[in-house]
Amino acid sequence: MATAFSSLRGRLFALLFLALVLLALPLAFLSAREAERAASEDLRRALYTRLYLLGEEGAREEEALLLELFRLAQVYGGGVGFVVERGRVAYSEVGTWPLPKDLLQALAEGRVYQGVRDGTLYVALPKEEGGFGLAVPLEGVKGLGRRLLFLYLTWGGGVLLGVFLLSALGLSWALRPLARLTQLLQARRPEDLSPLPDPGVAELGPLVRALNLRLAQVAGLIRELSEKEEAARRFARHASHELRNPLAALKGYLEVLLRQPEPKALHGALREAERMEALLSGLLRLSRLEATPPRPSLLDPKVFLAEWDVRVEGEERLWADPELLALAVENVVDNARRHGRLPLRAELRKEGEGVWLWLVDSGPGFPPELLPKALEPFVHGGKGTGLGLALVAAVARAHGGKAAVENRGGAAVGLFLPLASLKVSPDAPFREGG
């Protein structure tokens, strides 16, 4: 039973059967009662009409009238006729029949009496000094209701079962699009995240649209994870390559020093060791930066950038971690010293819910071929470790913003710093635009 009701089809069939039963049972009882009432009313009218006609035929002797009443009683399924004259009651059959008191009173007052007492229908008409009438039991009428109920339970039950089966077939047809959708999902390969087709049923449309939206989100998440994985592979590949070069050079210098003391070899070994130290320091900073949440505060750019003699254009305030922003500015200054020319100037521009901070040097700008990947790790113009601008991009992402590079009469590095909580994950992949 639990298994049957655990499916939508089983629940719908159960609800259909319950609805049919709840509809059929009240109709059966109401029909039986109405049939009894209608039969009783028809019997009353028929008795009244026959008694009225009997009264119109004229005066009769009491025995003749009782004989006619006896015949009428037999016609209508049994009962007894009675004649009331001067307070005395005579019956068409042997024995006494208790008549209702209000019947005798109605005849005494010259009124017609019709009523049911103890399952018996009484109809009486007045005449001089009394009246006459019939008392007919209603057992036949009540039996009509029982017979109707029996027919409802037998033939009606068969009809109900037929209606249920036809309705079940209709429900199965109506649920066929849902079954097709289930089969389509089961037949799909796990990596297939393409949208589902329109089911052609209005009620299933919102479900399919929600599934397609979720599939699109999962596909986007998979693409993002793939990008991150590819970025991690690229990072590891570049890191190993960048570390391999100074290691090879250091090994060569040390081999020279093993053979004979050579000041140039010693200086070269020291230079390569310093280069390796710079690379490892940059990697360590990058990993710490992406693992440590910022502690931003409201900064005045003119006061903050005065330490680096940066001229500021604009009156916007910045919401940033002072230590992280100082790290980004130092790397931009170092990049300008190596590849461009100092001094720097700063441009502030409000955009949406954040502020762009552009730091522009006085040099010739970025080489065009370097612009699309200038923010990626280990990308440099022949000098340095190639981690400076990658650290700038990481600082922007740590604040929930982004970074960008352009040529604005010089190499321009921009940080977009939102004036709200983090909206971008700090471990988002390196790419153009931060």
XYZ file of N, CA, C and O in Angstrom, residues 62-255:
776
model
N -73.381 0.597 4.695
C -72.070 0.472 5.340
C -71.345 -0.771 4.845
O -70.142 -0.726 4.562
N -72.070 -1.894 4.695
C -71.409 -3.129 4.275
C -70.880 -3.015 2.848
O -69.784 -3.471 2.536
N -71.657 -2.404 1.975
C -71.209 -2.224 0.585
C -70.003 -1.307 0.515
O -69.060 -1.537 -0.253
N -70.034 -0.260 1.353
C -68.903 0.673 1.360
C -67.642 0.002 1.898
O -66.544 0.178 1.359
N -67.818 -0.826 2.941
C -66.647 -1.524 3.489
C -66.094 -2.520 2.467
O -64.874 -2.705 2.361
N -67.006 -3.179 1.679
C -66.542 -4.118 0.662
C -65.733 -3.398 -0.414
O -64.679 -3.883 -0.869
N -66.202 -2.225 -0.815
C -65.464 -1.457 -1.830
C -64.113 -0.992 -1.295
O -63.104 -1.004 -2.001
N -64.110 -0.601 0.007
C -62.849 -0.180 0.621
C -61.890 -1.355 0.736
O -60.668 -1.193 0.592
N -62.421 -2.533 0.996
C -61.563 -3.727 1.072
C -60.891 -3.977 -0.282
O -59.711 -4.307 -0.361
N -61.693 -3.846 -1.372
C -61.120 -4.042 -2.697
C -60.026 -3.008 -2.999
O -58.959 -3.333 -3.553
N -60.271 -1.761 -2.639
C -59.258 -0.719 -2.863
C -57.986 -1.002 -2.075
O -56.867 -0.813 -2.575
N -58.135 -1.478 -0.863
C -56.961 -1.785 -0.039
C -56.130 -2.876 -0.670
O -54.890 -2.831 -0.662
N -56.806 -3.876 -1.269
C -56.053 -4.949 -1.914
C -55.341 -4.441 -3.166
O -54.237 -4.880 -3.491
N -55.984 -3.518 -3.869
C -55.355 -2.954 -5.068
C -54.045 -2.232 -4.712
O -53.051 -2.309 -5.428
N -54.035 -1.574 -3.582
C -52.873 -0.763 -3.200
C -51.943 -1.480 -2.218
O -51.262 -0.855 -1.407
N -51.937 -2.787 -2.255
C -50.914 -3.537 -1.527
C -51.291 -3.922 -0.118
O -50.399 -4.192 0.690
N -52.554 -3.955 0.220
C -52.953 -4.351 1.561
C -53.394 -3.167 2.388
O -53.461 -2.034 1.931
N -53.761 -3.427 3.628
C -54.270 -2.379 4.498
C -55.702 -2.658 4.882
O -56.212 -3.780 4.739
N -56.378 -1.650 5.325
C -57.743 -1.828 5.807
C -58.551 -0.570 5.498
O -58.017 0.538 5.505
N -59.844 -0.804 5.185
C -60.750 0.310 5.029
C -61.562 0.491 6.303
O -61.760 -0.459 7.063
N -62.036 1.699 6.509
C -62.809 1.946 7.732
C -63.886 2.981 7.427
O -63.753 3.814 6.540
N -64.979 2.824 8.194
C -66.112 3.756 8.093
C -66.412 4.251 9.493
O -66.553 3.448 10.439
N -66.504 5.569 9.641
C -66.816 6.194 10.932
C -68.217 6.783 10.836
O -68.494 7.585 9.926
N -69.108 6.345 11.764
C -70.481 6.842 11.745
C -70.972 6.977 13.176
O -70.987 5.992 13.933
N -71.313 8.226 13.549
C -71.809 8.554 14.891
C -70.844 8.051 15.966
O -71.236 7.447 16.950
N -69.524 8.220 15.741
C -68.520 7.858 16.744
C -68.160 6.391 16.747
O -67.274 5.970 17.504
N -68.862 5.608 15.920
C -68.559 4.180 15.852
C -67.717 3.918 14.608
O -67.961 4.490 13.557
N -66.675 2.990 14.739
C -65.771 2.694 13.639
C -65.964 1.240 13.219
O -65.940 0.337 14.067
N -66.186 1.065 11.904
C -66.298 -0.295 11.343
C -65.159 -0.501 10.359
O -64.809 0.410 9.595
N -64.579 -1.710 10.363
C -63.414 -2.009 9.520
C -63.773 -3.016 8.442
O -64.681 -3.837 8.610
N -63.006 -2.974 7.355
C -63.263 -3.906 6.247
C -62.693 -5.291 6.538
O -62.923 -6.225 5.768
N -61.923 -5.446 7.595
C -61.377 -6.735 7.997
C -61.719 -6.964 9.455
O -62.019 -6.023 10.197
N -61.642 -8.228 9.859
C -61.943 -8.572 11.237
C -60.848 -8.023 12.139
O -59.664 -8.090 11.816
N -61.235 -7.479 13.239
C -60.269 -6.931 14.175
C -60.373 -5.418 14.233
O -61.169 -4.800 13.525
N -59.594 -4.858 15.082
C -59.598 -3.401 15.250
C -58.286 -2.825 14.726
O -57.245 -3.484 14.730
N -58.347 -1.623 14.292
C -57.182 -0.901 13.742
C -57.125 0.443 14.435
O -58.023 1.259 14.261
N -56.080 0.703 15.228
C -56.057 1.981 15.958
C -55.912 3.163 15.005
O -54.925 3.262 14.269
N -56.950 3.999 15.003
C -56.910 5.181 14.151
C -56.327 6.370 14.928
O -56.544 6.503 16.135
N -55.577 7.265 14.260
C -55.049 8.452 14.938
C -56.175 9.327 15.462
O -57.226 9.469 14.816
N -55.963 9.926 16.619
C -56.996 10.771 17.217
C -57.295 11.980 16.360
O -58.447 12.409 16.246
N -56.269 12.534 15.739
C -56.521 13.724 14.914
C -57.307 13.369 13.657
O -57.943 14.242 13.052
N -57.257 12.085 13.218
C -58.086 11.674 12.085
C -59.556 11.748 12.460
O -60.378 12.302 11.717
N -59.918 11.170 13.606
C -61.317 11.209 14.056
C -61.783 12.640 14.279
O -62.918 12.997 13.959
N -60.878 13.492 14.801
C -61.248 14.877 15.042
C -61.468 15.604 13.726
O -62.402 16.417 13.600
N -60.615 15.326 12.722
C -60.776 15.983 11.423
C -62.098 15.586 10.775
O -62.800 16.423 10.202
N -62.460 14.297 10.862
C -63.727 13.865 10.275
C -64.905 14.479 11.012
O -65.925 14.825 10.398
N -64.785 14.597 12.334
C -65.861 15.209 13.120
C -66.050 16.663 12.726
O -67.172 17.196 12.777
N -64.958 17.319 12.302
C -65.042 18.726 11.907
C -65.320 18.885 10.422
O -65.380 20.005 9.918
N -65.477 17.733 9.716
C -65.807 17.798 8.295
C -64.618 18.095 7.408
O -64.785 18.620 6.305
N -63.418 17.734 7.850
C -62.204 18.000 7.067
C -61.626 16.697 6.518
O -61.798 15.635 7.103
N -60.901 16.846 5.374
C -60.170 15.712 4.800
C -58.918 15.472 5.642
O -58.249 16.406 6.095
N -58.570 14.210 5.824
C -57.364 13.872 6.602
C -56.413 13.067 5.725
O -56.819 12.098 5.070
N -55.129 13.484 5.715
C -54.063 12.736 5.047
C -52.829 12.810 5.945
O -52.393 13.900 6.304
N -52.277 11.654 6.268
C -51.113 11.654 7.145
C -50.514 10.274 7.282
O -51.115 9.261 6.911
N -49.267 10.249 7.822
C -48.531 8.999 8.022
C -48.285 8.845 9.513
O -47.757 9.750 10.173
N -48.643 7.707 10.055
C -48.418 7.382 11.465
C -47.895 5.961 11.547
O -48.517 5.035 11.008
N -46.740 5.800 12.194
C -46.153 4.473 12.441
C -46.029 3.653 11.169
O -46.353 2.462 11.113
N -45.567 4.303 10.089
C -45.328 3.584 8.845
C -46.582 3.261 8.068
O -46.536 2.425 7.161
N -47.699 3.892 8.398
C -48.969 3.628 7.707
C -49.532 4.940 7.191
O -49.542 5.953 7.904
N -49.996 4.932 5.948
C -50.593 6.112 5.333
C -52.109 6.083 5.559
O -52.773 5.098 5.222
N -52.649 7.138 6.124
C -54.097 7.264 6.392
C -54.648 8.352 5.486
O -54.134 9.481 5.460
N -55.709 8.018 4.750
C -56.422 8.989 3.923
C -57.916 8.802 4.226
O -58.433 7.688 4.082
N -58.573 9.884 4.625
C -59.999 9.778 5.005
C -60.749 10.993 4.505
O -60.206 12.112 4.508
N -62.007 10.776 4.045
C -62.867 11.862 3.579
C -64.103 11.933 4.488
O -64.640 10.887 4.910
N -64.592 13.116 4.794
C -65.769 13.235 5.669
C -67.068 12.973 4.894
O -67.118 13.113 3.676
N -68.097 12.559 5.619
C -69.453 12.476 5.080
C -70.419 12.761 6.237
O -69.992 13.057 7.352
N -71.677 12.667 5.994
C -72.641 13.004 7.035
C -72.460 12.110 8.253
O -72.405 10.886 8.132
N -72.310 12.780 9.409
C -72.191 12.121 10.701
C -71.016 11.134 10.746
O -71.084 10.096 11.371
N -69.886 11.427 10.005
C -68.702 10.563 10.076
C -67.820 10.723 8.873
O -67.577 11.834 8.390
N -67.379 9.555 8.337
C -66.499 9.572 7.178
C -66.013 8.169 6.864
O -66.390 7.188 7.532
N -65.176 8.084 5.873
C -64.611 6.776 5.494
C -63.195 7.014 4.962
O -62.839 8.124 4.564
N -62.418 5.924 4.923
C -61.035 6.079 4.453
C -60.307 4.754 4.388
O -60.876 3.682 4.597
N -58.998 4.864 4.083
C -58.132 3.702 3.958
C -56.868 3.914 4.788
O -56.354 5.041 4.900
N -56.374 2.829 5.358
C -55.079 2.811 6.044
C -54.207 1.800 5.321
O -54.490 0.598 5.355
N -53.131 2.300 4.624
C -52.275 1.432 3.801
C -50.854 1.457 4.360
O -50.246 2.536 4.465
N -50.285 0.300 4.729
C -48.890 0.270 5.196
C -47.927 0.698 4.086
O -48.152 0.396 2.912
N -46.874 1.394 4.475
C -45.878 1.882 3.504
C -44.666 0.967 3.400
O -43.602 1.407 2.965
N -44.810 -0.304 3.771
C -43.648 -1.195 3.693
C -43.180 -1.371 2.258
O -41.985 -1.473 1.972
N -44.142 -1.389 1.320
C -43.750 -1.527 -0.084
C -42.958 -0.333 -0.579
O -42.010 -0.454 -1.348
N -43.399 0.849 -0.097
C -42.677 2.068 -0.496
C -41.266 2.059 0.067
O -40.292 2.388 -0.615
N -41.128 1.665 1.341
C -39.788 1.593 1.936
C -38.940 0.518 1.253
O -37.732 0.667 1.098
N -39.546 -0.556 0.873
C -38.823 -1.594 0.156
C -38.290 -1.088 -1.182
O -37.266 -1.562 -1.676
N -39.010 -0.082 -1.773
C -38.532 0.502 -3.024
C -37.158 1.129 -2.827
O -36.255 0.973 -3.667
N -36.957 1.842 -1.716
C -35.655 2.447 -1.427
C -34.564 1.399 -1.277
O -33.455 1.561 -1.792
N -34.872 0.307 -0.579
C -33.883 -0.762 -0.409
C -33.532 -1.410 -1.739
O -32.374 -1.728 -2.005
N -34.560 -1.584 -2.581
C -34.283 -2.182 -3.882
C -33.411 -1.265 -4.745
O -32.516 -1.720 -5.456
N -33.690 0.035 -4.650
C -32.857 0.978 -5.405
C -31.414 0.967 -4.913
O -30.475 1.007 -5.711
N -31.233 0.907 -3.595
C -29.877 0.844 -3.049
C -29.165 -0.417 -3.501
O -27.967 -0.402 -3.828
N -29.883 -1.526 -3.540
C -29.286 -2.780 -3.994
C -28.861 -2.668 -5.461
O -27.778 -3.118 -5.856
N -29.714 -2.028 -6.284
C -29.352 -1.829 -7.687
C -28.122 -0.924 -7.820
O -27.250 -1.156 -8.670
N -28.069 0.114 -6.986
C -26.903 1.002 -7.025
C -25.628 0.233 -6.667
O -24.583 0.433 -7.281
N -25.736 -0.656 -5.658
C -24.541 -1.378 -5.210
C -24.119 -2.460 -6.196
O -22.951 -2.839 -6.232
N -25.047 -2.967 -6.989
C -24.687 -4.034 -7.946
C -24.401 -3.426 -9.321
O -23.240 -3.282 -9.718
N -25.450 -3.038 -10.025
C -25.248 -2.455 -11.353
C -24.505 -1.119 -11.276
O -23.627 -0.850 -12.100
N -24.864 -0.338 -10.289
C -24.165 0.947 -10.135
C -22.695 0.755 -9.824
O -21.841 1.518 -10.276
N -22.396 -0.289 -9.009
C -20.989 -0.567 -8.716
C -20.217 -0.936 -9.972
O -19.060 -0.529 -10.158
N -20.862 -1.711 -10.873
C -20.208 -2.058 -12.135
C -19.969 -0.834 -13.002
O -18.902 -0.674 -13.611
N -20.998 0.044 -13.052
C -20.827 1.284 -13.820
C -19.708 2.130 -13.219
O -18.882 2.717 -13.938
N -19.681 2.197 -11.865
C -18.632 2.968 -11.185
C -17.249 2.412 -11.514
O -16.306 3.170 -11.773
N -17.124 1.092 -11.522
C -15.843 0.477 -11.857
C -15.450 0.796 -13.298
O -14.278 1.093 -13.592
N -16.438 0.763 -14.208
C -16.136 1.104 -15.602
C -15.679 2.545 -15.749
O -14.723 2.844 -16.475
N -16.378 3.453 -15.056
C -15.979 4.868 -15.100
C -14.580 5.043 -14.534
O -13.755 5.810 -15.059
N -14.302 4.311 -13.448
C -12.962 4.408 -12.843
C -11.887 3.939 -13.809
O -10.839 4.571 -13.951
N -12.136 2.816 -14.485
C -11.142 2.298 -15.425
C -10.932 3.257 -16.590
O -9.781 3.512 -17.008
N -12.030 3.813 -17.126
C -11.886 4.771 -18.219
C -11.148 6.025 -17.758
O -10.292 6.567 -18.470
N -11.469 6.484 -16.538
C -10.777 7.664 -16.007
C -9.308 7.364 -15.751
O -8.445 8.222 -15.951
N -9.020 6.137 -15.297
C -7.619 5.755 -15.074
C -6.843 5.773 -16.386
O -5.688 6.219 -16.437
N -7.484 5.296 -17.462
C -6.826 5.364 -18.771
C -6.587 6.812 -19.181
O -5.527 7.153 -19.735
N -7.572 7.668 -18.904
C -7.395 9.083 -19.223
C -6.267 9.710 -18.422
O -5.481 10.510 -18.948
N -6.174 9.352 -17.136
C -5.082 9.879 -16.320
C -3.730 9.377 -16.816
O -2.737 10.121 -16.829
N -3.676 8.116 -17.201
C -2.419 7.577 -17.743
C -2.013 8.335 -18.998
O -0.828 8.647 -19.199
N -2.977 8.643 -19.848
C -2.673 9.438 -21.039
C -2.199 10.830 -20.655
O -1.259 11.369 -21.261
N -2.857 11.446 -19.644
C -2.472 12.795 -19.225
C -1.070 12.817 -18.608
O -0.355 13.813 -18.720
N -0.668 11.709 -17.951
C 0.649 11.648 -17.309
C 1.745 11.192 -18.256
O 2.910 11.107 -17.849
N 1.398 10.901 -19.505
C 2.396 10.396 -20.441
C 3.540 11.391 -20.678
O 4.706 10.972 -20.755
N 3.287 12.720 -20.778
C 4.429 13.651 -20.936
C 5.407 13.588 -19.768
O 6.615 13.723 -19.963
N 4.901 13.372 -18.556
C 5.788 13.257 -17.409
C 6.635 11.995 -17.514
O 7.834 12.013 -17.196
N 6.032 10.897 -17.991
C 6.802 9.659 -18.179
C 7.855 9.840 -19.261
O 8.988 9.353 -19.136
N 7.497 10.564 -20.352
C 8.482 10.812 -21.415
C 9.639 11.655 -20.887
O 10.794 11.410 -21.239
N 9.324 12.652 -20.053
C 10.378 13.481 -19.474
C 11.298 12.646 -18.587
O 12.532 12.797 -18.626
N 10.726 11.731 -17.825
C 11.529 10.841 -16.979
C 12.433 9.961 -17.828
O 13.625 9.788 -17.536
N 11.887 9.384 -18.905
C 12.691 8.532 -19.791
C 13.809 9.327 -20.452
O 14.931 8.829 -20.606
N 13.504 10.577 -20.829
C 14.523 11.418 -21.453
C 15.672 11.690 -20.497
O 16.849 11.623 -20.875
N 15.350 11.980 -19.248
C 16.399 12.238 -18.257
C 17.204 10.975 -17.961
O 18.425 11.036 -17.792
N 16.531 9.833 -17.899
C 17.233 8.584 -17.611
C 18.145 8.169 -18.760
O 19.186 7.541 -18.541
N 17.775 8.515 -19.989
C 18.581 8.120 -21.145
C 19.765 9.047 -21.389
O 20.626 8.748 -22.209
N 19.820 10.170 -20.687
C 20.909 11.128 -20.918
C 22.215 10.648 -20.316
O 22.230 9.975 -19.291
N 23.295 11.040 -20.983
C 24.613 10.805 -20.404
C 24.846 11.787 -19.276
O 24.316 12.908 -19.289
N 25.639 11.425 -18.283
C 25.857 12.330 -17.134
C 26.421 13.684 -17.539
O 26.128 14.697 -16.900
N 27.220 13.706 -18.605
C 27.853 14.976 -18.999
C 26.959 15.824 -19.894
O 27.323 16.953 -20.246
N 25.782 15.301 -20.270
C 24.874 16.047 -21.145
C 24.043 17.023 -20.306
O 23.127 16.618 -19.589
N 24.368 18.309 -20.403
C 23.658 19.348 -19.644
C 22.906 20.291 -20.573
O 22.606 21.428 -20.198
N 22.587 19.827 -21.789
C 21.829 20.664 -22.717
C 20.394 20.836 -22.216
O 19.879 20.007 -21.467
N 19.721 21.930 -22.625
C 18.350 22.174 -22.137
C 17.379 21.075 -22.551
O 17.530 20.464 -23.616
N 16.396 20.834 -21.715
C 15.347 19.866 -22.022
C 14.352 20.472 -23.006
O 14.108 21.687 -22.986
N 13.750 19.668 -23.880
C 12.767 20.215 -24.834
C 11.475 20.607 -24.124
O 11.198 20.176 -23.006
N 10.692 21.421 -24.816
C 9.390 21.842 -24.288
C 8.485 20.622 -24.163
O 8.274 19.893 -25.139
N 7.911 20.350 -22.974
C 7.083 19.145 -22.809
C 5.745 19.230 -23.512
O 5.072 18.218 -23.674
N 5.331 20.431 -23.917
C 4.045 20.567 -24.587
C 2.856 20.560 -23.655
O 1.723 20.511 -24.100
N 3.102 20.602 -22.353
C 2.031 20.628 -21.347
C 2.264 21.849 -20.460
O 3.374 22.036 -19.932
N 1.234 22.667 -20.311
C 1.401 23.929 -19.580
C 1.848 23.710 -18.139
O 2.675 24.459 -17.616
N 1.309 22.662 -17.488
C 1.651 22.431 -16.093
C 3.099 21.987 -15.913
O 3.685 22.199 -14.846
N 3.685 21.329 -16.935
C 5.079 20.883 -16.832
C 6.069 21.954 -17.273
O 7.270 21.808 -17.049
N 5.559 23.011 -17.916
C 6.453 24.055 -18.402
C 7.316 24.678 -17.316
O 8.540 24.786 -17.466
N 6.735 25.134 -16.161
C 7.577 25.717 -15.101
C 8.624 24.750 -14.574
O 9.751 25.159 -14.280
N 8.267 23.450 -14.469
C 9.238 22.464 -13.987
C 10.410 22.335 -14.954
O 11.578 22.329 -14.538
N 10.116 22.239 -16.260
C 11.187 22.095 -17.249
C 12.038 23.355 -17.303
O 13.271 23.283 -17.411
N 11.404 24.528 -17.202
C 12.189 25.774 -17.211
C 13.099 25.852 -15.995
O 14.256 26.289 -16.084
N 12.593 25.427 -14.826
C 13.434 25.419 -13.624
C 14.592 24.437 -13.771
O 15.732 24.731 -13.376
N 14.307 23.253 -14.363
C 15.376 22.282 -14.589
C 16.415 22.817 -15.571
O 17.632 22.652 -15.370
N 15.946 23.484 -16.636
C 16.889 24.041 -17.611
C 17.745 25.138 -16.985
O 18.946 25.244 -17.270
N 17.135 25.952 -16.115
C 17.912 26.981 -15.422
C 18.966 26.345 -14.535
O 20.132 26.780 -14.505
N 18.568 25.287 -13.813
C 19.534 24.608 -12.940
C 20.629 23.923 -13.762
O 21.814 23.967 -13.382
N 20.268 23.331 -14.911
C 21.269 22.717 -15.777
C 22.254 23.759 -16.292
O 23.466 23.512 -16.364
N 21.724 24.947 -16.653
C 22.610 26.015 -17.130
C 23.556 26.467 -16.019
O 24.743 26.732 -16.262
N 23.031 26.552 -14.778
C 23.886 26.942 -13.659
C 24.971 25.899 -13.403
O 26.134 26.241 -13.146
N 24.580 24.614 -13.473
C 25.576 23.541 -13.274
C 26.623 23.574 -14.383
O 27.834 23.407 -14.129
N 26.169 23.792 -15.629
C 27.116 23.871 -16.742
C 28.081 25.042 -16.549
O 29.289 24.917 -16.795
N 27.536 26.194 -16.100
C 28.402 27.335 -15.834
C 29.393 27.049 -14.720
O 30.563 27.455 -14.790
N 28.917 26.360 -13.679
C 29.812 26.017 -12.579
C 30.919 25.065 -13.046
O 32.081 25.217 -12.654
N 30.540 24.109 -13.890
C 31.547 23.178 -14.412
C 32.570 23.921 -15.266
O 33.780 23.675 -15.180
N 32.077 24.866 -16.103
C 33.014 25.658 -16.913
C 33.942 26.474 -16.025
O 35.149 26.567 -16.280
N 33.359 27.057 -14.963
C 34.187 27.857 -14.051
C 35.219 26.982 -13.351
O 36.400 27.366 -13.218
N 34.798 25.788 -12.928
C 35.754 24.876 -12.289
C 36.829 24.436 -13.277
O 38.009 24.303 -12.912
N 36.415 24.227 -14.536
C 37.402 23.850 -15.552
C 38.395 24.973 -15.776
O 39.603 24.737 -15.924
N 37.876 26.222 -15.791
C 38.773 27.369 -15.956
C 39.741 27.472 -14.788
O 40.934 27.749 -14.969
N 39.201 27.255 -13.578
C 40.072 27.323 -12.406
C 41.121 26.211 -12.436
O 42.288 26.430 -12.089
N 40.674 25.025 -12.864
C 41.611 23.919 -12.934
C 42.691 24.191 -13.973
O 43.883 23.939 -13.745
N 42.274 24.736 -15.128
C 43.246 25.073 -16.160
C 44.176 26.180 -15.682
O 45.387 26.144 -15.943
N 43.620 27.165 -14.957
C 44.464 28.237 -14.426
C 45.462 27.689 -13.416
O 46.628 28.117 -13.373
N 44.998 26.736 -12.593
C 45.914 26.130 -11.609
C 47.030 25.357 -12.311
O 48.205 25.427 -11.910
N 46.655 24.616 -13.383
C 47.687 23.889 -14.134
C 48.683 24.865 -14.772
O 49.901 24.641 -14.743
N 48.119 25.933 -15.362
C 48.992 26.925 -15.987
C 49.904 27.593 -14.966
O 51.091 27.835 -15.215
N 49.333 27.873 -13.793
C 50.121 28.487 -12.729
C 51.261 27.564 -12.295
O 52.407 27.989 -12.137
N 50.919 26.272 -12.094
C 51.951 25.326 -11.683
C 53.022 25.167 -12.766
O 54.223 25.073 -12.462
N 52.573 25.164 -14.043
C 53.530 25.022 -15.137
C 54.470 26.225 -15.214
O 55.692 26.078 -15.330
N 53.896 27.434 -15.100
C 54.723 28.639 -15.145
C 55.645 28.722 -13.934
O 56.809 29.136 -14.052
N 55.099 28.339 -12.754
C 55.911 28.420 -11.537
C 57.116 27.484 -11.647
O 58.253 27.858 -11.307
N 56.873 26.254 -12.130
C 58.001 25.316 -12.263
C 59.007 25.823 -13.285
O 60.223 25.689 -13.108
N 58.481 26.430 -14.370
C 59.390 26.948 -15.395
C 60.211 28.117 -14.851
O 61.447 28.180 -15.073
N 59.540 29.023 -14.134
C 60.257 30.191 -13.625
C 61.278 29.795 -12.565
O 62.333 30.437 -12.442
N 60.983 28.771 -11.777
C 61.941 28.339 -10.755
C 63.070 27.499 -11.361
O 64.181 27.481 -10.839
N 62.765 26.817 -12.470
C 63.791 25.968 -13.071
C 64.940 26.801 -13.646
O 66.117 26.422 -13.563
N 64.629 27.963 -14.220
C 65.676 28.791 -14.826
C 66.697 29.267 -13.798
O 67.907 29.085 -13.990
N 66.297 29.912 -12.687
C 67.328 30.320 -11.719
C 68.028 29.138 -11.068
O 69.200 29.226 -10.708
N 67.309 28.010 -10.903
C 67.967 26.828 -10.334
C 69.069 26.319 -11.264
O 70.174 25.953 -10.825
N 68.780 26.294 -12.567
C 69.792 25.842 -13.517
C 70.988 26.782 -13.533
O 72.153 26.344 -13.551
N 70.677 28.096 -13.526
C 71.782 29.058 -13.517
C 72.594 28.950 -12.232
O 73.837 28.996 -12.249
N 71.891 28.789 -11.090
C 72.591 28.654 -9.810
C 73.453 27.409 -9.788
O 74.604 27.435 -9.288
N 72.937 26.327 -10.348
C 73.724 25.098 -10.399
C 74.986 25.299 -11.232
O 76.086 24.847 -10.872
N 74.864 26.017 -12.357
C 76.029 26.277 -13.194
C 77.071 27.115 -12.469
O 78.276 26.816 -12.532
N 76.631 28.156 -11.794
C 77.573 28.994 -11.053
C 78.264 28.193 -9.955
O 79.469 28.347 -9.707
N 77.541 27.346 -9.274
C 78.141 26.546 -8.201
C 79.159 25.560 -8.748
O 80.180 25.273 -8.116
N 78.883 25.001 -9.933
C 79.852 24.090 -10.546
C 81.153 24.820 -10.889
O 82.258 24.286 -10.744
